[in-house]
Structures are given as structure tokens and as C-alpha cells.
């Protein structure tokens, strides 16, 4: 049972355009959501997070939107740069004992073309 | 460089064997996490330690065990290895109980 799903295995975008990565979840107990990116031969790197009490969080070119009623979150990258090409993982956690016990999606490969 | 060090980077062994993966967290981080990434399962949480104590457990097999030592480094022990245990094993650390984890580069285990 996959509680966090990234239905698009890959996304290709032109440099300078917006990249939108999507993520759906099924567990209504999740109250903290994160995005990680991963380059080949490296571990995942934390990008941005959002608590369930918010519906938007911005950090520079990265914005995460949360729609609790739809159990959906998205990551917007504007403008996209070639260096953004990586695998992006959506993750979710339940408050309580450990916010580090993350449930990850399968990942979306983002390719930004110059 | 995340500051989290994992050894070995690559390991090839046979079914039935036992291996130990080692992780040194970032300086000052009290929490250590172990995750498994296999081709068909994605990143799966295995276990968390906080300052030497087990804090949370995921779908970790009984053949697997972990511990965190007084100097905060951690070891993941995998025994009676099966082909399906072949995966990338990531260690991560964080200063507290937060989801903003710092991951190491992983240990790639191949079981033949």
C-alpha cells in the first residue's frame, strides 16, 4: 500500500520555464510534508517542507503548495535551471514520536533542457 | 557534502552472509536514521536512534538490527542475507526530531 504517490516518473522542462512536480497521499494522519532532491551517486538533499497548518511555503525559486482536502501537494520551481535536473522525492511524516520517520514517494526525474 | 559518512560505499557478498554498515552522523546530530532504497520499493524507513536509544521503527526485518554507540555513530547489521536484500542503504542524521534529514551517500549492497 503506497501511502505517498508520485504518479509522474519523469518531467522534461525548458530552462527558464516553470517545473511543477506533483504528489498525492492517502494517509490523513500525515501532517508534515517535505521535498528532497537527489543527484546520481549522492544521498537525497532536503529542499523544502510544509506543515499541514499551512497551504503554501516559499523558499527562493521553490514553492510548495498543500491541498489537504485533495490530499495533494506540489512543488513549483520557477525559473527552472539545468542544475535542477535531478530526482525529486516527496515525503510525508506523522507528528508524534518521530518526524524523521518519512514515507517517500517513488520519485520524479526532472530534466531541465538548456 | 552532507557531513554524514557511510562505509563501505560498495559491498558484494553471498547469500547467507552477514554484513555491517557503518554511519557517522554530522557533528552534534543526535538522531540517526537508516533507510533502504531498492529498485521496486523506493526509499523505505528502517529505524531511528536518538542519543543511543531506539526511537522509531519501520518495516525492518528481524534479520536486520542496528545500534547507536555513545560516540553517536551507528551500525546496521544485516544477517542471513538474501538476494532481495540487495539495495542502497542510506544513513541520515538530524540535530533533533525533525524531518529535515542530512543523508549520506549510501552503501550499495549486492548479494549474489
Coordinates of C-alpha atoms in Angstrom, one line a residue:
Chain A
X1 CA 0.0 0.0 0.0
X2 CA 1.7 3.1 -1.2
X3 CA 0.7 6.0 1.0
X4 CA 2.7 8.6 -0.9
X5 CA 2.5 8.6 -4.7
X6 CA 4.3 10.5 -7.4
X7 CA 2.4 9.5 -10.5
X8 CA 4.8 11.1 -13.0
X9 CA 8.0 9.1 -13.3
X10 CA 9.6 11.9 -15.3
X11 CA 9.2 15.5 -16.3
X12 CA 11.0 17.5 -19.0
X13 CA 11.1 21.3 -18.9
X14 CA 12.8 24.1 -20.8
X15 CA 15.2 26.3 -19.0
X16 CA 13.5 29.4 -17.6
X17 CA 10.1 27.8 -17.5
X18 CA 8.1 26.5 -14.5
X19 CA 8.5 23.0 -13.3
X20 CA 5.6 21.5 -11.4
X21 CA 6.0 18.2 -9.6
X22 CA 3.0 16.6 -8.0
X23 CA 2.5 14.2 -5.1
X24 CA -0.6 12.6 -3.7
X25 CA -1.0 10.9 -0.3
X26 CA -3.6 8.7 1.3
X27 CA -2.9 8.8 5.0
X28 CA -4.9 11.6 6.6
X29 CA -2.6 11.4 9.7
X30 CA 0.3 12.9 7.8
X31 CA 0.9 16.4 9.0
X32 CA 4.3 17.3 7.7
X33 CA 5.5 17.2 4.1
X34 CA 8.9 17.6 2.5
X35 CA 10.6 17.6 -0.8
X36 CA 14.0 16.1 -1.3
X37 CA 16.1 16.1 -4.4
X38 CA 18.7 13.6 -5.4
X39 CA 21.6 13.7 -7.8
X40 CA 23.2 10.4 -9.0
X41 CA 25.7 8.8 -6.6
X42 CA 24.6 11.2 -3.8
X43 CA 22.2 10.9 -1.0
X44 CA 18.9 12.9 -1.0
X45 CA 19.1 16.5 -0.1
X46 CA 16.4 18.4 1.8
X47 CA 14.7 21.1 -0.3
X48 CA 11.6 22.5 1.3
X49 CA 8.9 21.5 3.8
X50 CA 5.4 22.4 4.7
X51 CA 3.3 21.8 7.8
X52 CA -0.3 20.8 7.5
X53 CA -1.4 24.1 9.1
X54 CA -0.2 26.0 6.0
X55 CA -1.1 25.8 2.4
X56 CA 2.0 27.4 0.9
X57 CA 5.6 27.7 1.7
X58 CA 8.2 29.6 -0.4
X59 CA 12.0 29.4 -0.4
X60 CA 13.6 31.3 -3.3
X61 CA 12.7 29.6 -6.6
X62 CA 10.9 26.8 -4.8
X63 CA 7.3 26.9 -3.6
X64 CA 5.4 24.0 -2.1
X65 CA 1.6 24.0 -2.2
X66 CA -0.6 21.8 0.0
X67 CA -4.2 21.0 -0.6
X68 CA -5.3 19.0 2.4
X69 CA -8.8 18.3 1.1
X70 CA -7.5 16.8 -2.0
X71 CA -4.5 15.2 -0.2
X72 CA -2.2 16.7 -2.8
X73 CA 0.9 18.7 -2.8
X74 CA 3.0 20.2 -5.5
X75 CA 6.5 21.7 -5.9
X76 CA 6.9 24.6 -8.2
X77 CA 10.3 25.6 -9.4
X78 CA 10.5 29.0 -11.1
X79 CA 12.5 29.6 -13.2
X80 CA 13.9 26.1 -13.8
X81 CA 17.6 25.8 -14.3
X82 CA 19.7 22.9 -15.8
X83 CA 21.2 22.4 -12.4
X84 CA 17.8 21.5 -11.1
X85 CA 17.9 18.3 -13.2
X86 CA 17.6 15.5 -10.5
X87 CA 15.2 13.1 -9.0
X88 CA 12.7 14.7 -6.7
X89 CA 11.1 12.8 -3.9
X90 CA 8.0 13.8 -2.0
X91 CA 7.9 12.7 1.6
X92 CA 5.4 12.8 4.5
X93 CA 5.5 12.3 8.2
X94 CA 3.1 11.9 11.1
X95 CA 3.6 14.1 14.2
X96 CA 4.3 12.4 17.5
X97 CA 7.3 10.3 18.1
X98 CA 9.4 11.0 15.0
X99 CA 9.2 13.4 12.2
X100 CA 12.2 11.7 10.7
X101 CA 10.2 8.6 10.0
X102 CA 9.4 9.6 6.5
X103 CA 7.3 7.9 3.9
X104 CA 8.7 8.6 0.5
X105 CA 7.1 8.6 -2.9
X106 CA 8.8 6.8 -5.8
X107 CA 10.4 10.0 -7.2
X108 CA 10.1 12.1 -10.3
X109 CA 13.0 12.5 -12.6
X110 CA 13.2 16.2 -13.6
X111 CA 15.2 17.1 -16.7
X112 CA 15.7 20.8 -17.5
X113 CA 16.9 21.5 -21.0
X114 CA 19.1 24.5 -21.8
Chain B
X1 CA 28.9 17.2 1.3
X2 CA 26.2 16.5 3.9
X3 CA 28.6 15.7 6.7
X4 CA 27.2 12.2 7.1
X5 CA 29.8 9.5 6.4
X6 CA 28.9 6.0 5.4
X7 CA 31.2 3.0 4.9
X8 CA 31.6 0.9 2.9
X9 CA 30.4 2.6 -0.3
X10 CA 30.1 -0.7 -2.1
X11 CA 29.8 -4.2 -0.7
X12 CA 29.4 -7.5 -2.6
X13 CA 28.6 -10.7 -0.6
X14 CA 26.9 -14.0 -0.9
X15 CA 23.6 -15.2 0.3
X16 CA 23.6 -16.4 3.9
X17 CA 26.4 -14.0 4.9
X18 CA 26.3 -11.2 7.4
X19 CA 27.5 -7.6 6.9
X20 CA 27.8 -4.4 8.9
X21 CA 27.2 -1.0 7.5
X22 CA 28.6 2.0 9.4
X23 CA 27.4 5.5 9.7
X24 CA 29.0 8.6 11.3
X25 CA 26.4 11.4 11.7
X26 CA 27.0 15.1 11.3
X27 CA 28.9 16.6 14.2
X28 CA 26.4 17.3 17.0
X29 CA 23.4 15.5 15.5
X30 CA 21.8 13.2 18.0
X31 CA 19.4 11.4 15.7
X32 CA 20.4 8.7 13.2
X33 CA 18.1 7.1 10.7
X34 CA 18.5 4.2 8.3
X35 CA 16.7 3.9 5.0
X36 CA 16.7 1.2 2.4
X37 CA 16.3 2.1 -1.3
X38 CA 15.6 -0.9 -3.6
X39 CA 14.6 -0.7 -7.2
X40 CA 11.0 -1.7 -6.7
X41 CA 10.3 -0.2 -3.2
X42 CA 11.8 3.2 -3.3
X43 CA 13.1 4.7 -0.1
X44 CA 11.9 2.8 3.0
X45 CA 12.4 3.8 6.6
X46 CA 14.1 1.2 8.6
X47 CA 14.9 2.5 12.1
X48 CA 15.8 5.7 14.1
X49 CA 18.0 6.1 17.0
X50 CA 18.2 9.2 19.2
X51 CA 21.1 9.7 21.5
X52 CA 21.7 5.9 21.8
X53 CA 18.1 4.9 22.2
X54 CA 15.8 3.4 19.6
X55 CA 13.2 6.0 18.8
X56 CA 11.1 4.6 15.9
X57 CA 11.0 1.5 13.8
X58 CA 9.8 0.9 10.3
X59 CA 9.4 -2.3 8.4
X60 CA 12.8 -3.6 9.4
X61 CA 13.3 -7.3 9.0
X62 CA 14.1 -9.4 12.1
X63 CA 17.4 -10.4 10.3
X64 CA 18.4 -6.7 10.5
X65 CA 19.5 -4.9 13.6
X66 CA 21.0 -1.6 14.4
X67 CA 22.6 0.3 17.3
X68 CA 23.9 3.7 18.1
X69 CA 27.0 4.0 20.1
X70 CA 28.0 6.5 22.8
X71 CA 30.0 8.5 20.2
X72 CA 26.7 8.6 18.2
X73 CA 28.0 6.6 15.3
X74 CA 25.6 3.9 14.2
X75 CA 25.9 0.4 12.7
X76 CA 23.3 -1.5 10.7
X77 CA 23.8 -5.3 10.8
X78 CA 22.3 -7.4 8.1
X79 CA 22.4 -11.2 8.6
X80 CA 21.3 -14.3 6.7
X81 CA 21.4 -12.2 3.6
X82 CA 19.0 -12.9 0.7
X83 CA 19.1 -11.8 -2.9
X84 CA 16.3 -9.4 -2.2
X85 CA 18.4 -7.5 0.4
X86 CA 20.4 -6.1 -2.5
X87 CA 19.8 -2.3 -2.2
X88 CA 21.2 1.1 -1.4
X89 CA 21.3 1.7 2.3
X90 CA 21.2 5.3 3.4
X91 CA 22.0 6.7 6.8
X92 CA 20.8 10.1 7.7
X93 CA 21.1 12.4 10.7
X94 CA 19.4 15.4 12.2
X95 CA 20.0 17.5 15.2
X96 CA 16.6 16.7 16.7
X97 CA 13.4 15.1 15.9
X98 CA 12.8 16.8 12.6
X99 CA 12.1 15.6 9.1
X100 CA 14.9 17.7 7.7
X101 CA 17.4 14.9 7.4
X102 CA 21.0 15.0 6.1
X103 CA 21.7 11.9 4.1
X104 CA 25.0 10.2 3.5
X105 CA 25.9 8.9 0.0
X106 CA 24.7 5.4 0.8
X107 CA 26.2 1.9 1.0
X108 CA 25.4 -0.2 -2.1
X109 CA 24.9 -3.8 -1.1
X110 CA 24.9 -6.5 -3.7
X111 CA 24.0 -10.1 -2.6
X112 CA 24.9 -12.8 -5.1

